[in-house]
XYZ file of C-alpha atoms in Angstrom:
718
model
C 102.699 113.890 77.076
C 99.168 114.826 78.474
C 98.724 117.466 76.367
C 99.030 115.618 73.906
C 96.431 116.783 70.460
C 93.207 113.700 70.856
C 91.037 113.108 68.038
C 87.853 112.691 68.686
C 85.233 111.032 67.555
C 81.852 109.210 68.210
C 82.353 105.933 70.958
C 81.195 103.046 70.162
C 77.670 101.842 73.028
C 78.530 97.772 72.140
C 79.658 95.615 73.569
C 82.590 93.442 72.096
C 83.952 90.099 73.580
C 87.500 89.463 73.684
C 89.923 89.791 71.305
C 93.535 87.632 71.805
C 95.898 90.466 70.752
C 99.293 90.107 68.825
C 102.966 89.003 70.726
C 105.167 90.720 71.278
C 106.902 92.872 68.316
C 109.627 90.620 66.030
C 111.686 92.961 63.244
C 110.748 91.807 59.296
C 113.354 90.229 57.381
C 113.337 88.637 53.799
C 113.474 85.191 53.786
C 116.148 84.992 52.069
C 118.434 87.050 54.614
C 121.118 85.472 56.034
C 120.760 84.587 60.436
C 122.262 87.588 62.124
C 122.862 89.941 59.234
C 120.047 91.661 58.671
C 118.650 94.440 60.985
C 115.962 94.221 63.891
C 113.724 97.086 65.213
C 111.890 96.515 68.139
C 109.566 98.984 70.092
C 110.977 99.263 74.142
C 108.847 101.729 75.620
C 105.997 98.947 75.098
C 106.636 95.265 73.009
C 103.697 95.129 72.160
C 104.114 96.968 68.649
C 99.816 96.672 68.478
C 99.234 98.468 71.264
C 101.903 101.844 71.269
C 99.770 105.309 73.004
C 100.273 108.511 72.759
C 102.233 109.313 69.514
C 105.915 108.097 70.564
C 107.605 104.967 71.415
C 110.937 103.686 71.751
C 112.156 102.101 69.440
C 115.693 99.917 69.897
C 117.617 99.650 66.604
C 119.888 95.594 66.066
C 122.440 96.116 63.706
C 124.743 93.627 63.328
C 128.797 94.699 63.612
C 130.384 96.832 60.880
C 126.728 97.774 60.110
C 128.029 100.876 57.585
C 126.121 103.213 57.749
C 121.892 103.017 59.444
C 118.902 104.212 58.330
C 115.615 104.388 60.520
C 112.423 106.107 59.099
C 108.743 106.458 60.261
C 105.940 106.406 57.675
C 108.646 107.374 55.117
C 109.861 110.329 56.973
C 113.827 109.496 58.783
C 114.497 109.431 62.245
C 117.677 108.933 62.324
C 118.356 111.615 63.905
C 116.383 111.200 66.961
C 118.586 107.219 67.180
C 121.737 107.486 69.686
C 124.292 104.395 70.295
C 124.263 102.796 73.230
C 126.750 100.285 75.039
C 125.580 97.310 73.719
C 126.378 98.557 70.226
C 122.322 99.253 69.365
C 120.598 101.838 68.673
C 118.049 104.099 70.974
C 115.838 106.161 69.899
C 112.394 108.268 70.621
C 110.154 108.064 67.361
C 107.051 111.145 67.667
C 104.485 111.782 65.828
C 103.085 108.039 65.593
C 99.020 108.552 63.477
C 96.685 107.191 64.872
C 96.453 103.794 63.763
C 99.134 101.938 61.697
C 102.987 103.328 61.195
C 105.427 101.379 59.403
C 108.648 101.792 60.993
C 112.202 100.279 58.843
C 115.943 100.183 59.510
C 118.126 100.208 56.251
C 121.651 99.464 57.083
C 123.901 100.619 53.642
C 128.260 101.415 52.370
C 129.341 98.302 53.263
C 128.043 95.592 51.375
C 123.853 95.509 49.510
C 122.077 96.501 51.248
C 119.579 94.650 54.267
C 116.054 95.830 55.147
C 113.886 95.669 57.951
C 110.288 96.520 59.167
C 108.250 96.959 61.697
C 104.312 97.639 62.157
C 103.204 99.922 64.815
C 99.864 100.328 65.944
C 99.623 103.778 68.335
C 96.283 104.675 69.820
C 94.890 107.894 71.117
C 96.750 108.854 73.987
C 92.640 108.839 76.223
C 92.866 105.374 75.438
C 91.465 103.586 75.468
C 94.113 100.838 74.168
C 92.352 97.609 74.620
C 89.953 97.640 77.838
C 86.608 98.623 75.334
C 84.738 101.258 75.537
C 85.273 103.452 78.473
C 82.141 104.927 81.119
C 79.748 107.170 80.160
C 80.228 110.075 82.490
C 83.101 110.257 83.526
C 83.918 112.832 86.430
C 86.908 115.198 86.571
C 89.062 115.324 89.842
C 92.574 116.864 88.221
C 92.586 119.491 90.585
C 92.700 116.975 93.341
C 96.425 116.814 92.523
C 97.275 120.864 91.421
C 96.230 120.062 88.115
C 94.320 123.051 85.821
C 90.138 122.071 85.739
C 89.672 119.626 82.851
C 87.101 118.807 80.711
C 84.551 115.182 79.858
C 84.812 112.668 79.065
C 88.213 112.919 78.296
C 89.719 115.227 81.561
C 93.062 115.536 80.525
C 95.163 118.475 81.531
C 98.854 119.552 80.500
C 101.549 117.597 82.591
C 103.439 119.597 85.673
C 106.268 119.047 86.798
C 106.953 120.013 90.593
C 110.079 118.826 92.874
C 110.854 117.262 96.887
C 113.725 116.613 98.945
C 113.931 114.575 101.776
C 115.350 116.580 104.668
C 117.493 115.183 107.216
C 114.923 114.839 110.738
C 113.234 112.217 107.192
C 110.472 114.230 105.332
C 109.872 115.672 102.057
C 110.089 119.130 101.341
C 109.378 121.010 98.417
C 111.777 122.387 96.477
C 111.062 125.132 93.927
C 114.666 124.553 92.441
C 116.103 121.037 91.991
C 119.341 122.563 90.920
C 119.107 124.146 94.887
C 120.837 121.962 97.651
C 119.352 123.377 101.022
C 121.024 122.863 104.106
C 118.772 120.183 105.341
C 119.309 117.929 102.698
C 119.406 114.471 102.953
C 121.269 111.834 100.433
C 119.621 108.751 99.243
C 122.333 105.934 97.649
C 122.012 104.801 94.254
C 125.265 101.701 93.284
C 125.975 102.643 96.363
C 127.280 105.590 95.886
C 125.413 108.645 97.923
C 123.581 111.205 95.735
C 121.387 114.220 96.658
C 118.261 113.134 97.703
C 116.434 115.546 95.787
C 113.305 113.495 93.543
C 111.163 114.748 90.421
C 107.784 114.585 90.799
C 105.669 114.287 87.310
C 101.985 114.551 87.261
C 99.263 114.482 84.077
C 96.662 113.249 82.295
C 97.183 108.746 80.692
C 94.425 106.951 79.352
C 91.272 110.061 81.163
C 93.276 108.876 84.419
C 95.817 111.339 86.696
C 98.962 109.503 86.558
C 102.528 110.933 88.617
C 105.352 109.516 88.592
C 108.348 110.561 91.437
C 112.463 109.528 90.168
C 115.838 111.381 91.810
C 116.265 113.714 89.385
C 119.887 113.948 88.383
C 118.965 116.660 84.971
C 116.577 116.863 82.726
C 115.620 113.035 82.478
C 116.653 111.552 78.647
C 114.888 107.927 77.452
C 118.423 107.548 75.698
C 120.796 107.868 78.423
C 120.037 106.929 81.931
C 119.667 109.314 84.926
C 122.310 109.032 87.357
C 120.518 108.270 89.721
C 118.400 105.753 89.176
C 118.402 101.956 89.799
C 116.703 101.225 86.490
C 113.887 99.460 88.002
C 110.310 100.528 88.531
C 108.558 100.684 92.107
C 104.265 99.924 90.404
C 101.897 101.063 93.045
C 98.284 100.467 93.461
C 95.693 100.768 95.623
C 92.799 99.494 97.597
C 89.367 99.101 96.983
C 86.698 98.544 95.214
C 83.994 100.869 93.563
C 81.678 101.376 90.585
C 84.104 104.375 88.264
C 82.750 106.966 86.856
C 85.307 109.868 88.017
C 88.735 110.253 87.756
C 89.821 109.221 91.918
C 91.210 112.277 93.960
C 94.338 109.412 94.948
C 96.741 106.826 92.829
C 99.047 103.810 94.795
C 101.099 106.427 95.901
C 104.885 107.466 94.354
C 106.286 110.081 96.889
C 107.985 106.601 98.890
C 111.198 107.752 101.352
C 110.849 103.366 100.686
C 111.499 102.909 97.013
C 113.321 106.117 96.177
C 115.756 105.905 99.137
C 117.238 102.926 96.873
C 117.153 104.532 93.356
C 113.824 102.785 92.501
C 111.928 104.967 89.810
C 108.448 105.099 91.000
C 105.023 105.241 88.718
C 100.931 105.231 89.781
C 97.908 106.199 88.614
C 94.005 106.879 89.722
C 92.975 104.080 88.011
C 95.590 101.689 89.511
C 93.334 102.595 92.693
C 90.362 99.617 93.642
C 88.345 101.815 94.754
C 88.375 104.397 91.590
C 88.859 101.288 88.803
C 87.167 98.399 89.491
C 88.130 96.614 86.986
C 91.673 95.147 86.665
C 91.502 95.706 83.271
C 90.990 99.132 82.927
C 93.351 99.270 85.652
C 95.874 96.706 83.084
C 96.227 98.965 80.277
C 96.309 102.855 82.590
C 99.414 101.213 83.942
C 100.705 100.392 81.077
C 100.130 102.835 79.066
C 102.190 105.205 82.228
C 104.690 103.052 81.924
C 104.697 103.222 78.045
C 106.112 107.033 79.119
C 107.724 106.800 82.189
C 109.599 104.224 79.682
C 109.489 107.289 77.112
C 110.777 109.615 79.250
C 113.354 108.151 81.520
C 114.290 104.799 79.373
C 114.058 101.040 79.387
C 113.239 99.590 82.902
C 114.933 96.312 83.759
C 112.432 94.996 86.346
C 109.644 96.338 87.485
C 107.722 95.678 90.246
C 104.413 95.802 91.355
C 103.051 96.701 94.862
C 100.117 97.450 97.125
C 97.192 96.272 99.180
C 93.754 95.022 99.157
C 92.332 96.072 96.256
C 95.931 96.592 95.444
C 96.786 93.134 95.742
C 93.898 92.443 93.426
C 95.405 94.330 91.031
C 99.216 92.532 91.312
C 97.724 89.354 90.909
C 95.310 89.873 87.993
C 97.311 91.829 85.733
C 100.060 89.179 86.318
C 97.454 86.307 85.431
C 96.001 88.447 82.468
C 98.719 90.529 80.436
C 102.062 89.087 81.898
C 104.653 92.007 81.454
C 102.954 95.483 82.157
C 104.851 93.636 85.992
C 107.914 91.300 86.180
C 107.509 90.245 89.957
C 104.556 91.568 92.603
C 104.406 91.872 96.451
C 100.886 92.673 97.070
C 99.736 92.716 100.273
C 96.598 92.008 102.770
C 95.769 89.627 99.587
C 92.378 88.956 98.057
C 92.881 86.559 94.769
C 90.451 89.089 92.641
C 87.388 90.961 93.622
C 84.697 88.282 92.167
C 85.353 85.401 94.289
C 85.009 88.441 96.875
C 81.641 88.353 96.304
C 80.485 85.544 97.823
C 81.313 86.147 101.109
C 80.833 90.122 101.141
C 77.324 88.717 100.220
C 76.440 86.713 102.750
C 78.199 88.609 105.335
C 75.683 91.218 104.196
C 71.931 87.769 104.783
C 73.264 87.113 107.569
C 73.338 90.022 109.313
C 69.768 91.157 107.841
C 68.846 87.229 109.357
C 71.060 87.504 112.315
C 69.116 90.797 113.219
C 65.513 88.741 113.134
C 64.744 85.606 113.480
C 68.558 84.219 114.290
C 68.544 86.959 117.056
C 68.747 84.239 119.449
C 72.408 82.715 117.653
C 75.096 83.043 120.112
C 78.296 85.202 119.479
C 79.807 82.070 119.236
C 77.339 80.751 116.602
C 77.556 83.361 114.778
C 81.082 82.923 114.596
C 80.986 79.154 113.448
C 78.341 80.358 110.381
C 80.557 83.263 109.310
C 83.899 81.104 109.406
C 85.583 84.256 110.446
C 88.086 83.955 113.379
C 86.079 86.456 114.574
C 82.259 87.278 113.832
C 82.853 91.129 113.499
C 84.647 90.518 109.905
C 81.441 89.824 108.234
C 80.633 92.885 110.700
C 82.784 95.227 108.753
C 82.040 92.980 105.066
C 78.359 94.256 106.135
C 79.832 97.965 107.334
C 82.694 99.010 103.880
C 81.998 96.744 101.165
C 78.421 95.171 100.903
C 77.102 98.421 100.008
C 79.164 98.168 96.299
C 76.550 95.636 94.662
C 73.487 97.957 95.226
C 72.963 100.661 93.094
C 73.648 103.708 94.175
C 74.947 103.440 97.984
C 78.098 103.689 97.173
C 78.080 106.586 94.569
C 81.096 109.045 94.925
C 81.378 112.642 96.122
C 82.075 113.508 92.595
C 79.038 111.920 90.801
C 76.165 113.948 91.622
C 73.638 112.999 92.496
C 71.211 114.583 89.812
C 73.126 112.170 88.276
C 72.492 108.945 90.050
C 70.155 106.264 89.358
C 66.377 106.282 90.472
C 63.862 103.839 89.114
C 61.533 106.303 88.135
C 63.093 109.602 87.623
C 66.625 108.499 85.574
C 66.229 104.765 85.416
C 69.423 105.259 83.463
C 71.243 107.244 85.514
C 75.030 106.272 87.116
C 74.990 103.252 88.767
C 77.744 102.704 91.858
C 77.115 99.078 91.397
C 80.855 97.819 90.640
C 80.211 95.066 88.394
C 79.647 98.499 86.806
C 83.262 98.484 85.574
C 83.069 94.836 84.448
C 80.344 95.729 81.616
C 82.509 95.203 78.714
C 82.810 92.420 79.772
C 79.909 90.501 81.338
C 77.191 92.599 78.833
C 74.639 94.464 80.338
C 70.473 92.382 81.039
C 68.474 94.130 77.985
C 66.081 93.792 80.542
C 67.020 95.488 84.102
C 69.934 97.874 82.277
C 72.003 96.140 85.354
C 76.039 95.092 84.364
C 74.923 90.744 84.136
C 75.989 89.349 87.725
C 77.744 86.173 88.905
C 76.903 86.314 91.727
C 74.511 82.998 92.621
C 74.173 81.338 96.566
C 71.724 78.741 95.083
C 71.849 75.553 97.051
C 74.567 76.700 99.600
C 73.998 75.062 102.870
C 75.280 77.795 104.943
C 76.434 76.584 108.526
C 76.814 73.655 106.787
C 80.310 72.723 109.182
C 78.388 74.331 111.897
C 76.227 71.516 112.443
C 78.414 68.787 111.844
C 80.272 70.401 114.075
C 77.368 70.293 117.183
C 77.984 73.972 117.147
C 74.390 74.275 116.082
C 71.304 72.900 115.896
C 69.206 70.760 113.200
C 66.232 73.606 114.185
C 69.097 77.098 113.106
C 70.091 74.800 110.656
C 67.407 74.220 108.295
C 65.488 78.174 109.834
C 69.161 79.958 109.017
C 68.427 78.424 105.094
C 64.821 78.615 104.876
C 64.929 82.614 105.316
C 68.580 83.521 104.693
C 66.984 84.957 101.519
C 69.235 86.227 99.184
C 69.689 90.071 97.167
C 67.919 91.225 94.131
C 69.998 93.498 90.918
C 69.792 96.261 93.490
C 71.210 95.389 96.071
C 67.866 95.081 97.661
C 67.342 91.572 100.000
C 64.278 89.609 98.919
C 63.392 86.702 100.251
C 64.674 84.410 97.185
C 68.406 82.956 96.608
C 70.245 84.840 94.236
C 70.694 83.153 91.169
C 73.630 83.911 89.012
C 73.365 84.700 84.782
C 74.150 82.094 82.781
C 76.477 84.924 80.405
C 78.149 85.706 82.627
C 78.973 82.925 84.482
C 80.290 81.790 80.563
C 82.463 85.422 80.557
C 83.635 85.056 83.921
C 86.375 82.152 83.620
C 86.653 82.682 79.602
C 88.390 85.905 80.276
C 90.201 85.220 83.305
C 88.371 87.100 85.518
C 88.244 84.447 88.823
C 91.879 84.219 88.802
C 92.302 80.520 87.696
C 96.295 81.452 88.571
C 96.621 79.193 85.365
C 98.391 82.160 82.670
C 101.268 85.103 83.056
C 101.302 84.650 87.652
C 102.819 80.909 87.136
C 106.101 82.246 85.379
C 105.512 85.221 88.154
C 107.239 86.282 91.372
C 105.544 86.292 94.198
C 106.300 87.342 98.086
C 102.857 87.693 99.891
C 102.884 90.162 102.794
C 100.441 89.259 105.040
C 99.779 91.332 107.408
C 97.919 88.328 109.943
C 94.854 91.481 110.949
C 93.502 87.612 112.027
C 94.735 87.858 115.422
C 93.103 89.574 118.792
C 91.672 93.440 118.237
C 92.417 93.347 114.549
C 88.769 90.548 114.220
C 86.657 92.931 112.317
C 89.120 93.541 110.087
C 88.674 91.901 106.668
C 91.557 91.258 105.285
C 91.080 87.780 106.567
C 94.564 85.954 106.270
C 92.858 82.256 104.444
C 92.822 84.356 101.200
C 96.920 83.927 100.898
C 96.538 80.103 100.997
C 92.803 80.273 98.347
C 95.880 82.077 95.794
C 98.349 79.067 96.798
C 95.490 76.452 95.728
C 94.852 77.027 92.577
C 98.486 78.160 91.738
C 99.228 74.441 92.869
C 96.013 73.158 91.532
C 97.376 74.601 87.677
C 100.933 74.520 88.512
C 101.444 71.333 90.450
C 103.326 74.157 91.752
C 103.083 76.789 94.201
C 107.391 77.428 94.424
C 106.785 80.754 92.530
C 104.760 82.608 95.562
C 106.396 82.950 98.981
C 103.681 83.728 101.678
C 105.356 86.129 104.844
C 103.336 86.762 107.906
C 103.831 89.685 110.302
C 101.878 91.189 113.248
C 99.543 94.260 112.463
C 102.464 97.021 113.980
C 104.087 99.159 111.438
C 107.773 97.854 113.288
C 106.979 94.676 111.587
C 105.654 96.154 108.887
C 109.021 97.952 108.546
C 110.850 95.350 108.508
C 108.582 93.006 106.508
C 108.927 95.574 103.721
C 112.366 95.984 103.330
C 113.085 92.848 102.994
C 110.997 91.364 100.645
C 112.291 94.670 98.002
C 115.086 93.661 98.144
C 114.577 89.457 98.229
C 112.160 90.661 95.071
C 114.817 92.665 94.023
C 117.307 89.605 93.559
C 115.080 86.923 92.272
C 114.431 89.386 89.904
C 118.321 89.946 88.818
C 118.661 86.686 89.360
C 116.078 85.327 86.547
C 117.307 88.542 83.733
C 120.684 87.597 84.426
C 119.488 83.961 84.081
C 120.571 83.381 79.737
C 119.885 79.332 80.092
C 117.256 77.358 77.704
C 114.886 76.971 80.399
C 111.430 78.115 80.695
C 109.953 81.618 82.417
C 108.886 79.091 84.790
C 111.626 77.255 85.297
C 113.621 80.081 85.081
C 110.999 81.787 88.610
C 111.422 78.837 90.481
C 115.171 78.401 90.300
C 116.556 81.039 90.332
C 114.494 81.854 93.948
C 117.053 83.290 96.147
C 118.362 80.365 99.552
C 117.198 82.773 102.003
C 113.645 83.714 100.902
C 111.209 80.913 101.621
C 107.523 80.991 103.721
C 108.138 82.517 107.381
C 107.026 84.976 109.466
C 108.524 87.747 111.905
C 108.968 86.777 115.871
C 109.059 90.624 116.007
C 110.379 93.717 113.370
C 113.946 91.980 114.246
C 113.284 88.289 114.529
C 111.719 86.834 111.387
C 111.575 82.687 110.321
C 111.451 80.512 107.832
C 109.348 77.314 107.376
C 107.333 76.202 105.192
C 103.158 77.207 105.882
C 100.265 75.528 105.091
C 96.346 75.382 105.196
C 95.921 74.447 107.765
C 98.011 76.170 110.009
C 100.558 74.144 112.035
C 104.313 74.775 113.369
C 105.724 77.597 115.045
C 104.385 80.315 112.895
C 100.900 78.684 112.441
C 101.066 78.863 116.638
C 101.952 82.825 116.062
C 99.605 83.960 113.021
C 96.005 80.693 113.074
C 94.155 81.490 109.758
C 90.399 80.695 109.865
C 88.308 80.688 107.087
C 85.189 81.930 105.668
C 81.185 81.914 104.795
C 81.779 79.832 101.879
C 84.931 77.341 103.189
C 82.296 76.566 106.205
C 79.104 75.872 103.963
C 81.757 73.426 101.810
C 83.929 75.084 99.391
C 87.315 73.730 99.213
C 90.314 76.243 99.533
C 90.258 76.960 95.632
C 87.004 78.930 96.061
C 87.006 79.754 92.973
C 82.835 78.224 92.165
C 81.014 81.308 92.119
C 77.909 79.038 90.979
C 77.933 75.737 92.307
C 76.849 72.640 90.915
C 73.222 70.393 92.954
C 72.415 67.369 93.938
C 69.385 66.309 95.846
C 68.796 66.788 98.894
C 69.516 63.857 100.733
C 69.243 63.840 105.105
C 71.452 61.248 105.237
C 73.982 62.816 104.928
C 73.870 64.815 107.614
C 74.658 63.819 111.426
C 71.480 64.780 112.862
C 68.366 64.168 112.784
C 65.492 66.637 111.084
C 61.961 66.540 111.996
C 59.641 66.273 109.510
C 58.669 70.210 109.942
C 62.684 71.375 108.870
C 62.530 68.058 106.499
C 60.268 70.895 104.668
C 61.742 73.328 105.546
C 65.019 72.409 103.943
C 63.161 71.096 100.439
C 61.845 74.469 100.610
C 64.614 76.275 100.737
C 67.345 73.595 98.469
C 64.175 72.840 95.863
C 66.423 71.763 92.962
C 69.028 70.113 95.682
C 72.524 71.393 97.582
C 76.118 72.420 96.575
C 77.543 69.684 94.981
C 81.775 70.724 95.620
C 83.301 68.153 93.810
C 82.432 69.312 91.146
C 83.256 72.113 89.252
C 81.450 75.221 89.038
C 78.550 76.410 86.046
C 79.933 78.038 83.472
C 83.999 77.302 84.972
C 86.441 76.072 81.891
C 89.618 77.525 81.555
C 90.580 80.534 80.772
C 90.790 81.785 76.443
C 94.037 83.210 76.648
C 96.157 87.020 78.286
C 95.855 90.462 77.044
C 92.515 89.774 76.083
C 91.598 93.287 73.646
C 87.449 94.014 74.276
C 87.277 96.835 71.549
C 89.174 100.728 71.143
C 86.516 102.394 69.932
C 87.873 105.343 69.167
C 89.918 104.480 66.319
C 88.921 100.928 65.271
C 92.994 99.971 65.225
C 91.563 96.927 68.245
C 89.261 94.760 65.617
C 86.040 94.424 67.857
C 84.332 90.831 67.473
C 80.668 90.252 67.591
C 78.683 91.311 70.666
C 77.858 88.837 73.395
């Protein structure tokens, strides 16, 4: 798959606005065809026939009983010999040799009655991508050797596919295995469908969409897309890795595929370096990579019953955002220590950088308790951690990966066209660039934000401290450098992030996606310096409730940060998700997908928490926290919530209202009033109204173009 010939052509640099992609492919029959009598063709490895990649596609042909002879052709060439009868009576075949661009598939039945035909148009894209994510980053530094693959060349970083084998030892470790047919004395067994099978794992690595992909499954001979492995349970776990960074390199890690939790039960596992948000802070690029890797997996192993998303932090962001905007790539998700999307977290991250700077200077007299109250977190150490670990992602070069040569990095004097390591770089195709600075337009904004408002109302800080904090907090410029002025969002960026659902509205694909939000609680004593705070699980719940009137498809389960509890939670959640999806798959009613998701949630699955590794209780979880779980797992806030924003945390730039000193429970001196008027010349945030640019998203499966083949038509630049 990875070493297919690649057609090269010039890259088009123009940014494009998204277009809606066509829906799932269906067969085309003659208008006078009697219902149910004509053959039907559907693409299986990628249900969206306009988005096929790599020159091949797994195809199913459905024919009526006693149809007689069936012939299948691709672009006029007979490919019937590639098709094999399946237990359900259909024919399944891997069609190879597709050309880039449009391909025509047809099926014809003959021999009993009149000939009957069906046609399907398939659009193929290069295995190097893009398919729908738009113009690819350049330069792009290769890291294939980190996976034991040969060195690769820019810009596609392609390397030949390699297959290796491992086995699980009776001591509970994975070990390399030169000959998969051998049976070492310490070979363990796995259990698939109630049957013991040798615990030998086939691991495949190669390159797809310029990323290194990995996939693993129990080995039972050479895999076939038309004859499933006996050691595979027919289901796929797709793993996603954390972080958030600018990209420009291939990445040296995936979400991980050699995992006993999954493999021991017969699940296959797949991932890609572009499914690690620290390599690629774009859920859109991640969605494309996952779609292409999953397609290749199905073309290797056969149809998948359902796909479960798995991963924490940035891995959770990808699951939430892919399920929302590119539904069908993952069928159910298990996000851990979750955030809703990259941009929602940008406010608190930048706030913490500004607060750290303020408390180190004019606010040095603030006590620890006052700092905590202004930040809103359970511990102010969380703000310290945000500043140390992630605030650099808003700078020009402060977070550049080591794979990017220093000589290639941006410098305003010596290299103004160099690589910028601001995490927004991955969203260039959506947000566009500011022509004056060359940086990607930013939706970050602090105009009108009243830092420490809740602390003032609670009496934790004084009127003078509140006035000084908001007068001196300052902002960041486009390079991430502190400046005296507040941050102002780019209006075009704001329009794009809401229209394209980059601030996850939970109103599209998520409304019909089963969700088990695994919240390993890191807000507790001893973990107060962690950035993965619990309120974010409830932020997403609030968005689901507001958009859909219910959050019944989201379950939150909390556990302490111990290996034992996390392990128990993972085992239970994987099993519960599989049962949930299996029940949905079996639901042949005429209910909508959303109704099926809500109706088929397992009876034992609901909100709750672990009191110990052996004790899980089920009770409704709320914000603010309550009940037994609330006592074990209290939930705090963050910088924007204590500044007055609602739990949904989806206002990037607030609308303003006049500064009115009657709104405060304190009396300000004349000097403090003057400072506050200077800090808020246009007014303060009015969180009772939608944010600037806030609107419903325009739809799912948006495309930003395939500039290499032109097969996904671009629209005019933003």
